[in-house]
Coordinates of C-alpha atoms in Angstrom, one line a residue:
M1 CA 87.5 125.1 151.9
T2 CA 90.3 122.7 152.6
L3 CA 91.3 119.4 151.1
E4 CA 90.9 117.0 154.0
W5 CA 93.1 113.9 154.6
D6 CA 90.0 111.8 154.0
E7 CA 90.0 113.1 150.5
V8 CA 93.7 112.5 149.8
G9 CA 94.7 109.7 152.1
H10 CA 93.6 107.0 149.6
L11 CA 95.9 108.7 147.1
A12 CA 98.8 109.2 149.6
D13 CA 98.9 105.5 150.4
R14 CA 100.6 105.0 147.0
F15 CA 103.4 107.3 148.0
F16 CA 103.8 106.5 151.7
N17 CA 104.1 102.7 151.6
I18 CA 107.8 101.9 152.3
W19 CA 107.4 100.3 155.7
S20 CA 105.1 97.3 156.4
S21 CA 104.3 98.9 159.8
G22 CA 102.4 101.7 158.0
G23 CA 104.3 104.3 160.0
D24 CA 105.0 106.3 156.9
L25 CA 101.3 106.7 156.1
E26 CA 100.6 107.6 159.7
W27 CA 103.4 110.2 159.5
A28 CA 101.9 111.6 156.3
E29 CA 98.5 112.0 157.9
T30 CA 99.9 113.9 160.8
A31 CA 102.1 116.0 158.5
W32 CA 99.0 116.8 156.4
G33 CA 97.3 118.1 159.5
F34 CA 100.3 120.4 160.1
L35 CA 100.0 121.6 156.5
A36 CA 96.2 122.2 157.1
K37 CA 97.0 124.3 160.2
A38 CA 99.4 126.4 158.2
G39 CA 96.7 127.0 155.6
L40 CA 98.4 125.0 152.9
T41 CA 95.6 122.6 152.0
D42 CA 93.3 125.1 150.3
D43 CA 90.8 123.6 147.8
S44 CA 88.8 126.7 147.0
N45 CA 89.4 126.7 143.3
G46 CA 91.2 124.8 140.6
L47 CA 94.5 126.6 141.0
E48 CA 94.6 126.1 144.8
H49 CA 93.5 122.5 144.4
C50 CA 96.5 121.9 142.1
K51 CA 98.9 123.7 144.4
T52 CA 97.7 121.6 147.3
L53 CA 98.2 118.4 145.4
V54 CA 101.7 119.5 144.5
R55 CA 102.3 120.1 148.2
L56 CA 101.3 116.5 148.8
L57 CA 104.1 115.5 146.4
C58 CA 106.5 117.9 148.2
L59 CA 105.6 116.0 151.4
A60 CA 106.3 112.7 149.7
E61 CA 109.6 113.9 148.3
Y62 CA 110.5 115.3 151.8
Y63 CA 109.8 111.9 153.3
Y64 CA 111.7 109.9 150.7
T65 CA 114.7 112.2 151.0
A66 CA 114.6 111.7 154.8
C67 CA 114.5 107.9 154.2
T68 CA 117.5 108.0 152.0
L69 CA 119.5 110.4 154.2
Y70 CA 118.6 109.2 157.7
L71 CA 117.0 105.8 157.5
D72 CA 119.4 104.0 155.2
E73 CA 116.6 103.2 152.8
D74 CA 117.3 104.3 149.2
V75 CA 113.9 104.7 147.6
E76 CA 113.1 105.7 144.1
T77 CA 110.5 108.3 143.3
D78 CA 108.7 109.0 140.1
L79 CA 107.1 112.4 140.9
T80 CA 105.9 112.9 137.3
A81 CA 104.0 109.6 137.4
W82 CA 102.6 110.4 140.8
A83 CA 101.5 113.9 139.6
E84 CA 99.7 112.2 136.7
E85 CA 98.0 109.8 139.1
L86 CA 96.8 112.8 141.1
D87 CA 95.4 114.3 137.8
I88 CA 97.6 117.4 138.2
S89 CA 96.8 119.4 135.1
G90 CA 99.7 120.6 132.9
V91 CA 97.6 123.7 132.2
R92 CA 97.2 124.4 135.9
L93 CA 101.0 123.9 136.5
G94 CA 101.6 126.4 133.7
Q95 CA 99.3 128.9 135.3
L96 CA 100.9 128.5 138.7
I97 CA 104.5 128.9 137.5
G98 CA 103.6 131.9 135.4
P99 CA 105.1 133.5 132.3
D100 CA 108.7 133.8 133.7
F101 CA 109.1 130.0 133.7
I102 CA 112.4 129.1 132.0
F103 CA 112.3 125.7 130.4
G104 CA 114.9 123.6 128.6
S105 CA 115.1 123.4 124.8
S106 CA 112.7 120.5 124.6
E107 CA 109.1 121.2 123.4
D108 CA 108.1 117.7 124.3
S109 CA 105.0 117.9 126.5
S110 CA 106.1 115.3 129.0
T111 CA 109.4 117.0 129.5
L112 CA 107.7 120.4 129.9
Y113 CA 105.3 118.9 132.4
K114 CA 108.2 117.4 134.4
E115 CA 110.1 120.7 134.3
A116 CA 107.1 122.7 135.4
L117 CA 106.3 120.3 138.2
T118 CA 109.9 120.4 139.4
D119 CA 109.9 124.1 139.3
L120 CA 106.7 124.5 141.3
M121 CA 107.8 121.9 143.8
A122 CA 111.0 123.9 144.4
E123 CA 108.8 126.9 145.0
L124 CA 106.6 125.2 147.5
E125 CA 109.0 123.0 149.4
N126 CA 110.1 125.6 151.9
E127 CA 106.6 126.4 153.1
V128 CA 106.0 122.7 153.5
E129 CA 109.1 122.3 155.6
K130 CA 108.3 125.3 157.7
A131 CA 104.8 123.8 158.4
L132 CA 106.4 120.5 159.4
L133 CA 109.0 122.2 161.7
K134 CA 106.3 124.3 163.4
G135 CA 103.9 121.4 163.7
Y136 CA 106.5 119.0 165.2
G137 CA 108.1 121.7 167.3
G138 CA 111.5 121.8 165.7
K139 CA 114.1 119.9 163.8
E140 CA 114.9 117.3 166.5
Q141 CA 111.2 116.4 167.0
L142 CA 110.7 116.1 163.2
F143 CA 113.7 113.9 162.9
V144 CA 112.5 111.6 165.7
A145 CA 109.0 111.4 164.1
L146 CA 110.6 110.5 160.8
C147 CA 112.8 107.8 162.4
R148 CA 109.9 106.3 164.2
T149 CA 108.0 105.7 161.0
R150 CA 110.0 102.6 160.2
M151 CA 109.5 101.0 163.5
T152 CA 107.1 98.1 164.0
E153 CA 104.9 98.0 167.1
E154 CA 107.2 95.3 168.4
S155 CA 110.3 97.4 168.0
C156 CA 108.7 100.2 169.9
D157 CA 107.9 97.9 172.8
P158 CA 110.5 98.1 175.6
E159 CA 109.7 94.4 176.4
H160 CA 110.9 93.4 172.9
P161 CA 114.0 95.6 172.1
D162 CA 115.6 95.0 168.7

C-alpha cells in the first residue's frame, strides 16, 4: 500500500507555494511520483506512514534549499510546524530513530520533537535525493526541472521572452 499524491497533495500545497505559477507544486507532484517508483511512499503501517510523511518534508526541504541556492529566493521553513500539521507523531519519530538517538540536554518535548525530526530527516534525505536523481535522469535534468518551477507560462513561451 502506498501513500498516493491524491492523499498528500492537499497537504503539500502548504509547503510548495512559493511561486504564483504553481510550478513548485507541479514539481512536487512529479517528484512524489519518483519517490513512489523508488518504493519510498509506503503506507502499510503507522511507522511507514510516518516515515513517508517525513520524506515529504525532506522533499520540501530539498526544494527550499534549491530555491535559496539556485533561484535567488531566500525562503524560510518551519519544519517542526509542518510536521505537526502533518500529524507526525513524536512517539513514531522516537520509534523510527531508535534507542541510539543522542539528544541535547533539554527535556522539553518540543525541543526533543524537533531534534528527533531533524535526525530522521538527515537519515532519509539521501534516499530522497537518489530517487530524484534517478527519476529526473541526473543532476543536470533535476537542476533544469527545479529552475523551471519559478517560470510562468508566459516566460516559457518563446513568443514572450523575459
